[in-house]
Structure formats: C-alpha cells, structure tokens
Coordinates of C-alpha atoms and ligand atoms in Angstrom, one line a residue:
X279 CA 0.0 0.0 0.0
X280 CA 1.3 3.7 -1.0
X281 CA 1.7 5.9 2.1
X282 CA -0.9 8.7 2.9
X283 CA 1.2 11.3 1.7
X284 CA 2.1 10.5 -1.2
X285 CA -1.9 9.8 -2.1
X286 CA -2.5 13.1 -0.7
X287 CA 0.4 14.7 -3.0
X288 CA -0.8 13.1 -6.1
X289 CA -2.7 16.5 -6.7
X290 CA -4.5 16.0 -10.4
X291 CA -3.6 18.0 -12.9
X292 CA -5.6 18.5 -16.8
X293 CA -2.9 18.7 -19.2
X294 CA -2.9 19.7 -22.3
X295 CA -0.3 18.4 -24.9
X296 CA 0.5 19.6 -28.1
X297 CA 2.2 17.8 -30.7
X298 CA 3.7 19.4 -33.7
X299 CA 4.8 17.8 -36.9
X300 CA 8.3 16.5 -35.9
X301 CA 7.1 15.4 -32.9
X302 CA 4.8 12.8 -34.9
X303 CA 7.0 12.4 -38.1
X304 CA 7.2 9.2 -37.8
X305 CA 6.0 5.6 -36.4
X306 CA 9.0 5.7 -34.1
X307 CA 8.2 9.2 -32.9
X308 CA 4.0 8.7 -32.5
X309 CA 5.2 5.6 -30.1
X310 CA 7.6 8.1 -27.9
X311 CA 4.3 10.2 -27.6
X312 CA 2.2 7.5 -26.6
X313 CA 4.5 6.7 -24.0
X314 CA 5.0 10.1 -22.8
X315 CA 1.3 10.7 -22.0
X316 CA 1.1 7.3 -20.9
X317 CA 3.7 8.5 -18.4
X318 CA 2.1 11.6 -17.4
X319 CA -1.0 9.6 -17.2
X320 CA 1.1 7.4 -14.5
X321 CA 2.3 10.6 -12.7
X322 CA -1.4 10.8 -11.9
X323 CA -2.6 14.1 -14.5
X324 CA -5.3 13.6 -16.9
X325 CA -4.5 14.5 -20.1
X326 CA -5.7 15.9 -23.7
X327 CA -3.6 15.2 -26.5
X328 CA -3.7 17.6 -30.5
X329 CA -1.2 17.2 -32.7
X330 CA -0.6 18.5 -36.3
X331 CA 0.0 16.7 -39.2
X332 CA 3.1 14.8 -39.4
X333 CA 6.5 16.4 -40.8
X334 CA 5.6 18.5 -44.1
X335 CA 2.1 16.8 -45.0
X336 CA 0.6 19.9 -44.8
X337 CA 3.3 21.2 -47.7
X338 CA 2.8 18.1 -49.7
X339 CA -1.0 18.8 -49.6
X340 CA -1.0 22.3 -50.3
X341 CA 1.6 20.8 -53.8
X342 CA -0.4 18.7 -54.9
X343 CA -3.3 21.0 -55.0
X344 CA -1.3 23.2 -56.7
X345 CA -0.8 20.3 -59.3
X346 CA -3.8 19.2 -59.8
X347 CA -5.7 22.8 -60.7
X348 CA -4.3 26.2 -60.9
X349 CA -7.6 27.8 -58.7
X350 CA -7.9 25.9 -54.8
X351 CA -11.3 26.6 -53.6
X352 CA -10.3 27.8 -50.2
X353 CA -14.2 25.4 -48.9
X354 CA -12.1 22.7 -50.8
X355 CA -8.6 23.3 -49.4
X356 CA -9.5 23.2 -46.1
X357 CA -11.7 19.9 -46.7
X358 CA -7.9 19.0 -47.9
X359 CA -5.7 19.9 -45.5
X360 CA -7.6 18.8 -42.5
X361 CA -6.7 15.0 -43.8
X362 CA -3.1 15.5 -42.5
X363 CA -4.4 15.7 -38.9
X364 CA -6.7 13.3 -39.3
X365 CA -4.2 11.0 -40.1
X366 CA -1.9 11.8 -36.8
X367 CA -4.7 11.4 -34.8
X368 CA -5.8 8.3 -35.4
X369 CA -2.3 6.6 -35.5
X370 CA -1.4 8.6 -31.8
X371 CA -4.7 7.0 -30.6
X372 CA -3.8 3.7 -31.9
X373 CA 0.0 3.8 -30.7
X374 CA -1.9 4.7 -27.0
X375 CA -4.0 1.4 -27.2
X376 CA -0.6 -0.4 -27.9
X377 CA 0.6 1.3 -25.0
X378 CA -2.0 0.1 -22.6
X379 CA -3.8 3.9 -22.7
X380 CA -7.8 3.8 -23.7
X381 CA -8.2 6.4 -26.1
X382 CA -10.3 8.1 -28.8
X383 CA -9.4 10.5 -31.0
X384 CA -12.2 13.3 -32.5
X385 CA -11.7 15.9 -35.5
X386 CA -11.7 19.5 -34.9
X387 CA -15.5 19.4 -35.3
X388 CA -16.1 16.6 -33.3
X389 CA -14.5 18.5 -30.3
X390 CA -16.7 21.5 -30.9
X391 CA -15.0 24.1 -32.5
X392 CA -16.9 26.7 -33.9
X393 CA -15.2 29.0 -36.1
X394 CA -16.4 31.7 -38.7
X395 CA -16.1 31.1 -42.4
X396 CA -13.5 32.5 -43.3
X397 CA -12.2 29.2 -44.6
X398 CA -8.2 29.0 -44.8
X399 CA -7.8 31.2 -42.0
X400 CA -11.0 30.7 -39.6
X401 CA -11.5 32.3 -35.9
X402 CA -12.9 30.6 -33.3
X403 CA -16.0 31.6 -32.1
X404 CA -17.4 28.9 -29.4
X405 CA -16.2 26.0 -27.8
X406 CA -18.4 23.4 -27.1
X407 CA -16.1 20.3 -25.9
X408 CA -18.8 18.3 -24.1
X409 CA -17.2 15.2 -26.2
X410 CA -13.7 15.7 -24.5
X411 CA -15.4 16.6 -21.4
X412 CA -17.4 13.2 -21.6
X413 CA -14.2 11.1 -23.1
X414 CA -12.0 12.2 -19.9
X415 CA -14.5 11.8 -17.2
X416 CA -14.9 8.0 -18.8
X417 CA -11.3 7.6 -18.1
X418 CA -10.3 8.2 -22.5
X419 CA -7.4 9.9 -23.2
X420 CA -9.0 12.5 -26.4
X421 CA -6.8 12.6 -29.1
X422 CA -8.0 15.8 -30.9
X423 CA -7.1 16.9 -34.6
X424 CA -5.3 20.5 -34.2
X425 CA -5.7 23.0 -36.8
X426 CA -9.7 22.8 -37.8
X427 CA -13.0 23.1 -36.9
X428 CA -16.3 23.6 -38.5
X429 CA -18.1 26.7 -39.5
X430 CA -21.4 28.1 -38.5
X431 CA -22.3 27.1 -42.1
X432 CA -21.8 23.8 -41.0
X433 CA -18.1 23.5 -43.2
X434 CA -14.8 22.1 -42.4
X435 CA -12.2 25.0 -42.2
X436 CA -8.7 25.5 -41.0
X437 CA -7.2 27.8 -38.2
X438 CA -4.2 29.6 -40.5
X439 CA -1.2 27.9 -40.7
X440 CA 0.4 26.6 -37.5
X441 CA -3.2 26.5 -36.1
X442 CA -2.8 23.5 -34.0
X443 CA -1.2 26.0 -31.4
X444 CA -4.3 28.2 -31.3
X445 CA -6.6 24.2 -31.4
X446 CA -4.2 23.4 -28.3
X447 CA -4.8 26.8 -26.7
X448 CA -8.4 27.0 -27.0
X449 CA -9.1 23.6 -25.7
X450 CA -7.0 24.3 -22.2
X451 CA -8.6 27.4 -21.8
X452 CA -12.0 25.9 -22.5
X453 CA -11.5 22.5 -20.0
X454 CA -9.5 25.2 -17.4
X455 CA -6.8 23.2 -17.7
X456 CA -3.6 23.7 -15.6
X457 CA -1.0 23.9 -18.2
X458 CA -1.0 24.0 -21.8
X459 CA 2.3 21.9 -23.2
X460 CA 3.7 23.0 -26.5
X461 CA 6.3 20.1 -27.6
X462 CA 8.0 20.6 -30.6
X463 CA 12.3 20.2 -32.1
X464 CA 13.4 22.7 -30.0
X465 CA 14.0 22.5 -26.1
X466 CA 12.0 25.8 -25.9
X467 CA 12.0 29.6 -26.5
X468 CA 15.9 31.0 -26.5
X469 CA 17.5 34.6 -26.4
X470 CA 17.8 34.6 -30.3
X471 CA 17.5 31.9 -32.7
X472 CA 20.3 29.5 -32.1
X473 CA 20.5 28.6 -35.8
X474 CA 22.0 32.6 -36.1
X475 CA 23.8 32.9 -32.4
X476 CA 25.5 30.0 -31.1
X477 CA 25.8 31.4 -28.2
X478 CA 21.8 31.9 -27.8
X479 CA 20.4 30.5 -24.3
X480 CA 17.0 28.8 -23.4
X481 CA 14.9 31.1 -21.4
X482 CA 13.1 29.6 -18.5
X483 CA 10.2 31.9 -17.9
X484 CA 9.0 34.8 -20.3
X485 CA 6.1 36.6 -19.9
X486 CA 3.1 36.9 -22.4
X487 CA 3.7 40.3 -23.4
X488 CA 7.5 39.1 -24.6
X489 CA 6.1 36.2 -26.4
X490 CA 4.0 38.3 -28.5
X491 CA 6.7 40.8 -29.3
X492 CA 8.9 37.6 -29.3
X493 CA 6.3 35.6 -31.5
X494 CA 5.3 39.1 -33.9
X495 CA 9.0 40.1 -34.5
X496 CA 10.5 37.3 -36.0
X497 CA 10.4 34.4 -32.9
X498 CA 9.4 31.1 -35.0
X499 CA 8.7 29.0 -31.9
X500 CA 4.6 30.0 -31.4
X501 CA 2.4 31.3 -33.1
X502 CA 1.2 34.8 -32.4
X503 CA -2.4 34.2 -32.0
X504 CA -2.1 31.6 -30.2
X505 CA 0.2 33.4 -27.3
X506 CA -2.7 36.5 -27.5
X507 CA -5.2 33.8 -26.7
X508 CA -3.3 32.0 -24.1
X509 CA -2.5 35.8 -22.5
X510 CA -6.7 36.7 -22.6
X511 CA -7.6 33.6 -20.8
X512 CA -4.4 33.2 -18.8
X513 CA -3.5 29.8 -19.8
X514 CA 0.1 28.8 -19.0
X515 CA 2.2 27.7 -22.0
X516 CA 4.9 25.5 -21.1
X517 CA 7.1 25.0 -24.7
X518 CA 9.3 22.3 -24.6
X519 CA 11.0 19.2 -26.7
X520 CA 9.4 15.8 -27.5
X521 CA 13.3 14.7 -28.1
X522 CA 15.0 15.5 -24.9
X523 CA 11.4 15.7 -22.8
X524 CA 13.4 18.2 -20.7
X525 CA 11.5 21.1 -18.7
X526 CA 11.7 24.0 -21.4
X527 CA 10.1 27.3 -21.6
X528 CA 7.1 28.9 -19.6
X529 CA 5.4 31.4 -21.1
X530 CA 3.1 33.1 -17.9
X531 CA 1.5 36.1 -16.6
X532 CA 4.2 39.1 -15.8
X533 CA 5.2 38.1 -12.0
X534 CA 5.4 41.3 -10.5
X535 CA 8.1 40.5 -7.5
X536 CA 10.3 39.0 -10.1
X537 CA 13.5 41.3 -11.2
X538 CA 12.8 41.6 -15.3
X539 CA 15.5 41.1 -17.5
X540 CA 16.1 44.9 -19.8
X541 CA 16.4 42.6 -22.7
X542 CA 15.3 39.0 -22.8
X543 CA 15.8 38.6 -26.8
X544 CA 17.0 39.5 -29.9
X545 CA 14.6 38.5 -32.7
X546 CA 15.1 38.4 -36.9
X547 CA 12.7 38.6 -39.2
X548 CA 13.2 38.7 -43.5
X549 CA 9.2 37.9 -44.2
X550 CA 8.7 41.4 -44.9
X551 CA 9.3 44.1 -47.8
X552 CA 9.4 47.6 -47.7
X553 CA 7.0 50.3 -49.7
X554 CA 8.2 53.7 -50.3
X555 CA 5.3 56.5 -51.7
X556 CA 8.1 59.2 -52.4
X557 CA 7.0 63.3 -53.1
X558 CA 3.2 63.4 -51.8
X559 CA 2.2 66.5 -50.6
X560 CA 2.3 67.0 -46.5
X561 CA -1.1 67.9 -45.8
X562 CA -3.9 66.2 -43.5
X563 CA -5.8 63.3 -45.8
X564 CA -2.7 61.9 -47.7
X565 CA -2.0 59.2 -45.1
X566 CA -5.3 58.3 -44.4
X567 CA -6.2 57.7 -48.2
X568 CA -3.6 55.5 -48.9
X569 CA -3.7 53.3 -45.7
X570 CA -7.9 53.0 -46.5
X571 CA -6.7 51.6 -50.0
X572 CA -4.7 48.9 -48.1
X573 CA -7.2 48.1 -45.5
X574 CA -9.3 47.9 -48.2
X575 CA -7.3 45.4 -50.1
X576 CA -7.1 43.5 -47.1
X577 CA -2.7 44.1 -46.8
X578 CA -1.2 44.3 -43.5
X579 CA 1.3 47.3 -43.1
X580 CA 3.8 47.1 -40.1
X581 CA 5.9 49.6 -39.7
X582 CA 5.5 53.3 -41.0
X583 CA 7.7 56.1 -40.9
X584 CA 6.8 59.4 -43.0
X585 CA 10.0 61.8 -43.5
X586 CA 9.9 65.3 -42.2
X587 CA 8.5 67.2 -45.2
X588 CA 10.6 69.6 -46.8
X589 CA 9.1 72.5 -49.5
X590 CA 5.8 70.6 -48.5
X591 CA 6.6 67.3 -49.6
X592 CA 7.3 63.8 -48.1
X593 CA 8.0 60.5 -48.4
X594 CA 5.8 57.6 -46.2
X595 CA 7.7 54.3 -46.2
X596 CA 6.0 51.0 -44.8
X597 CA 6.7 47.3 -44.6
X598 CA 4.4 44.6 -45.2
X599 CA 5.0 40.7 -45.5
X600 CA 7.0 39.7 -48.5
X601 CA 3.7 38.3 -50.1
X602 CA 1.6 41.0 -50.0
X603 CA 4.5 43.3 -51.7
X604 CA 3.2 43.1 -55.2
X605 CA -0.7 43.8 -53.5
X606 CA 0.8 46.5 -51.8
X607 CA 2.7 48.1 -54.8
X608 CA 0.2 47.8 -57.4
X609 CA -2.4 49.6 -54.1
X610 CA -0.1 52.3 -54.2
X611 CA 0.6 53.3 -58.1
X612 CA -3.4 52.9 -58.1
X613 CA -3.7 56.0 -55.6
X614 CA -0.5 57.8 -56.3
X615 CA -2.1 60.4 -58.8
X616 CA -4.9 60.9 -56.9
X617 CA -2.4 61.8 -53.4
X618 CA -0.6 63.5 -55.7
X619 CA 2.4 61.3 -55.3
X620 CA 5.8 61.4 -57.3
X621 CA 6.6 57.8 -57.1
X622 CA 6.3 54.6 -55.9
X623 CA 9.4 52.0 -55.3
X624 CA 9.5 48.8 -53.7
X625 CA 12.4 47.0 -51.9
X626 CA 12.1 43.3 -51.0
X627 CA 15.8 43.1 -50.0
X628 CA 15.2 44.4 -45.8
X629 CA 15.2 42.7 -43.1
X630 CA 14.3 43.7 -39.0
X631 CA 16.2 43.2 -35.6
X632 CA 14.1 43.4 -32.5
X633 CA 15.1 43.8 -29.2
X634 CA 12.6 42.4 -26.7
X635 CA 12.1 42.9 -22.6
X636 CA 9.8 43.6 -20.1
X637 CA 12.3 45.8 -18.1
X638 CA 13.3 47.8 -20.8
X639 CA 10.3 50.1 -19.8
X640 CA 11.9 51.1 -16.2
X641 CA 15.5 51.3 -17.9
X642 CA 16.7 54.6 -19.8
X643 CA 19.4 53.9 -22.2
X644 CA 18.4 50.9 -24.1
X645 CA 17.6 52.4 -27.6
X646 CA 20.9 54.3 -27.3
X647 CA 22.7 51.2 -27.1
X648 CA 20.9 49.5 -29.7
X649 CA 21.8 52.1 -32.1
X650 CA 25.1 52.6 -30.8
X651 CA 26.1 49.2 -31.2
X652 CA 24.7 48.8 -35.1
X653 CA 26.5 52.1 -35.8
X654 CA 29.9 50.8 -34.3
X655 CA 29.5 48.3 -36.8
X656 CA 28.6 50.1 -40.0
X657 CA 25.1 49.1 -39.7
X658 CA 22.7 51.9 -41.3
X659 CA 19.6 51.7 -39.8
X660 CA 16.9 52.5 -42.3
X661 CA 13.4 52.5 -40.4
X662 CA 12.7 52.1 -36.4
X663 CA 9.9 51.3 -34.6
X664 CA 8.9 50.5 -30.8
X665 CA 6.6 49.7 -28.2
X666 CA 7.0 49.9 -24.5
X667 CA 9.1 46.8 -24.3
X668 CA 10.6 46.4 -28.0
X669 CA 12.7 48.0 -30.3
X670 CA 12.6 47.0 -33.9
X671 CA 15.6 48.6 -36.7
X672 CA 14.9 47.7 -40.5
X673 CA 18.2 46.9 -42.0
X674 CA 20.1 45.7 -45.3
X675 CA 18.8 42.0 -45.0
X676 CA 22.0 40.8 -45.4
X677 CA 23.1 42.6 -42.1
X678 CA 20.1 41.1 -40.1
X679 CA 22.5 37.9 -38.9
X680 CA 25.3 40.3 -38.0
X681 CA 23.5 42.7 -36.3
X682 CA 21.3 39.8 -34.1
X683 CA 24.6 38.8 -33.2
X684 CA 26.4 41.7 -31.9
X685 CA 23.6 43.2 -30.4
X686 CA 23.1 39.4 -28.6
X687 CA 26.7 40.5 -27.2
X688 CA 25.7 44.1 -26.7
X689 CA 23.1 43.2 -23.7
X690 CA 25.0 40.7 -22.0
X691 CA 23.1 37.9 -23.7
X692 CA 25.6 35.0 -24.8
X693 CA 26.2 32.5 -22.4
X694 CA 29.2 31.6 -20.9
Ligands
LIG442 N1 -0.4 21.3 -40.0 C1 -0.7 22.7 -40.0 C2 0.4 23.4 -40.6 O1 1.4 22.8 -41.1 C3 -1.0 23.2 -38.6 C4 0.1 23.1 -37.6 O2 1.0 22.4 -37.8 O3 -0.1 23.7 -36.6 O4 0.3 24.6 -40.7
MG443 MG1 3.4 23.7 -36.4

C-alpha cells in the first residue's frame, strides 16, 4: 500500500499536450508520444492530447493541390488539408492502445470548434467540448485533430497555418486546464534563434507580453495568435522538446516581484518588404487615403515612418509581409495620382532586428545602445519602430545575422 502522503500529494492536474509535426514524423516518434502521455497519465494528471500533421504533410497537400488545378477553392482546401491531422490522430490513438492507454481520438469538429467562415484562416468563435469533457470523465485519453474546426455554415475549415497551437490553446482554456504543453524540435524559447547565435540561451520563464513581441517580430517558436489567446484567458504555456522531454520554456502572466531582465531577446525577421510612396504632398488626408486603400485590399502594413516634409513634400515608407509586396505596390501606383504622389518604389531586400524585454520600460538607455552598437558596426539603420518593451531597426537584409549577433553581445546575452 502507497503511504498517505504521497496519495494526498498526487494532486491532479488536466494537461494539455500539443504535438507538432516533428514530434509525430514518424512511427518511431508517435510511439515516444504515446509513452510520454502514458507516463504523465502514471504521474497521476489527466490529459488531452492535439497534434498536427506529421512532418511537411501539410506542404505536400497544399503541392499537390497546386498540381492538380491552378484555382484551390479555399471550402475545398481546407476539406484537404484537415486530412493530415486526421491522419496523426488516429495513428497517436492507436499507438496509445498499444501502450496500454484507452483512447479516442475526434476531428476539430467533433470537439466543438466553432469558427467563422472565413475558410483557410478561420476564428474561433465557441467551444463546445462536451465530447472531450465526456471522453475524460470515462477515463479516454482525447486525441483531438489541431488545426480545424467547423463553421457556422456547417463547413470544415482550417485555423491559419500553424493553427494546431491556437486548437491546443483553445481547448486548455475551455477545459480550465492547468497547463497547456507545446512540444515541438526545439527544447524551448531561447534569447535569439540558435541557428544565427551560437551562443543563444533557453529562457526559463517569459512573460506573455514578450512572447507576443517575441512571436510578432521574427520568434518562429509560437504562433502569435495563439500566445494573445493563451494571455486573454491566462492559460500557461509550457514549450518544450518531444526529443530531450526536458522542462523548457514557460510562457506566464508578468510576475510582479520578479527582477525583469532589460532585454530578454534578440529576434530576426526577412518575411517582410518595404514600400516607399516618395513626393506626396504633406497635408492632412494623404495618409489616411492611402492606408484605406490597403485596409481595403485586405494588406497588413507594419511599420511606417513618414520623413519630415521639406518644401511641402514627403515620403511615407511602410513594410508589409513579403507576399503581399506586389498587392501592396500595385495599391499604391493605383492611388499615387490621386495623393498626388511622385513615385512609388519597392524594396524586398530588408530585413528587422528586435530587441525584446519587459524591463526595458523602467531602464533609460536601451535604444541608445541598440543604435550605438549597429553604428559601431557600419550598420545603417533605415526605419525604427517600438513599443513599451521592443525595439525593432529595418536593416540591409544581409546585415540582419550580424546585427542579431552583436547586439546578442551588446546586452549581455551570450552565455558563458
Ligand atoms: N499542419 C498545419 C500546418 O502545417 C497546422 C500546424 O502544424 O499547426 O500549418
Ligand atoms: Mg506547427
């Protein structure tokens, strides 16, 4: 017989764990899953399981859709690429039964995700997980589908890509559960991407506002939405590696006892291009026109910066993701004569260089040595942009690797 305490101690936990494409790649790597929950099933937690499709299904769908007719119904594309997760679950739920784990897996539907249509790209709207509810109070271990749901038209559409996050994110928040696991290739969230600094370190503990800085500057470890909806119903997100199945990154609410780092990360990004609308007249209107035009079109802008004018004119220069540059150009020489503009030139050859931290609001002096350390370097710095705890410099794109680099140095990043 176990002794009282250690009944008492065995406090249950829900868990949710998310699974992304590595982590199921294989037959040999759905069998380490199964016998990881199996394990945390042992340690006495109850647990959800959604994973994604395994390694680059997704890409192999999206392929051979493009093979087989130059127009992809976006209804008809999602109907697609909701077979790749369909797939993962079933085989996880089966590996579990091999493992000795009842199980039962259920699409994004099935779980009761309600999302708009806006197929490709859905929201959620409602959960309604009385299934997974039901399956865990009979003792099942859900297996649920990341990435879809179903529309209030009744269709099957996808969350965006990377949208297994947001499925995993959703469902914690929805079940309250305690912690919501993100288990992917990398042993967690790190102080730049170790792939550029070698000498980049794991974080143990950021807080949600870095993660979305983190996640919308560049940080290729979450997806932004699904950190904003973990933040807005205060889910924990513990990131970590289904290789090593080491503790790795928590990603919680701002402690406010805890001493904040000035600068937790430096972040890259080359996904986006820049606009320039050179010679428009500066006068009240001229902004406002042009950004309509893009809302209109439905284009994301980023950064802006608009020149001092000088003899009344000036030049507004913005950045948008790399695929929306031609959109975004064509927007632009459509409304040029009517702003009155002299001309419009695109540059896809940029690149950004964030600096990230929560204490950077309480610390004077950060900016200076951002800048100071790109200039001692040659660096030109070519558009800036912040918020309370980030500083972002558009740069040469081939300087971007450099500059993460020494500014990693600069703040005392690079361990020992
Ligand atoms: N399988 C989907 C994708 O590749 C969703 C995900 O992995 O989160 O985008
Ligand atoms: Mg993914």
């Amino acid at each position: 017989m176990r002794p009282v305490a250690q009944l008492i101690l065995r406090t249950m936990a829900l868990i949710v764990q998310k699974y992304g494409g590595t982590s199921v790649g294989d037959a040999e790597r759905i069998r380490a899953v199964a016998d990881h929950v199996a394990r945390t099933r042992e340690a006495g937690n109850d647990v959800v399981v959604v994973v994604s499709a395994m390694g680059k299904f997704t890409d192999d769908l999206i392929h051979l859709a493009d093979d087989v007719s130059p127009n992809r119904p976006p209804r008809e594309l999602d109907m697609l690429l909701t077979a790749g997760e369909r797939i993962s679950m079933a085989l996880v739920s089966m590996a579990l039964g091999a493992r000795g784990v009842e199980s039962a897996s259920f699409t994004g539907s099935q779980a009761g995700i309600i999302t708009d249509t806006d197929h490709t790209r859905a929201k959620i709207l409602e959960m309604r997980p009385d299934r997974i509810r039901e399956a865990l109070d009979s003792g099942l271990v859900p297996v649920v589908a990341g990435f879809q749901g179903v529309s209030t038209e009744r269709d099957i559409t996808t969350l965006g890509r990377g949208g297994s996050d947001v499925t995993a994110v959703a469902l914690a928040a929805a079940l309250k559960a305690d912690v919501c696991e993100i288990y992917t290739d990398v042993t967690g969230v790190f102080s730049a991407d170790p792939r550029v600094v070698a000498k980049a370190k794991r974080l143990s503990k950021v807080s949600f506002d870095e993660m979305m800085e983190m996640a919308a500057t560049g940080g290729r470890v979450l997806m932004l939405r699904s950190v904003e909806f973990a933040r807005r119903h205060g889910v924990p997100l513990h990131v970590r590696s289904s290789f090593t199945w080491e503790p790795g990154t928590w990603i919680v609410e701002e402690d406010p006892t805890m001493e904040e780092a000035v600068v937790s990360a430096v972040t890259d990004d080359k996904s986006e291009a820049k606009v320039t609308v050179g010679g428009v007249p500066d006068k009240p209107g001229i902004a406002a026109k042009l950004f309509r035009e893009l809302a209109n079109r439905g284009i994301n802008v980023d950064m802006i910066v608009q020149n001092t004018g000088a003899n009344g004119l000036t030049d507004i220069s913005f950045t948008v993701a790399k695929t929306d540059l031609e959109a975004a150009g064509e927007c632009c020489n459509h409304v040029k004569d009517e702003i009155g503009a002299a001309n419009v030139t695109t540059d896809d050859n940029i690149g950004r260089v964030s600096i990230v931290g929560a204490g950077m609001k309480s610390n004077p002096g950060v900016t200076a040595l951002m800048f100071e350390t790109l200039s001692e370097h040659g660096i030109n710095i070519e558009m800036i942009s912040t918020s309370s705890i980030r500083i972002s410099c558009v740069l040469r794109a081939e300087k971007v690797s450099d500059a993460v680099r020494y500014l990693h140095t600069a703040f005392g990043l690079d361990a020992a």
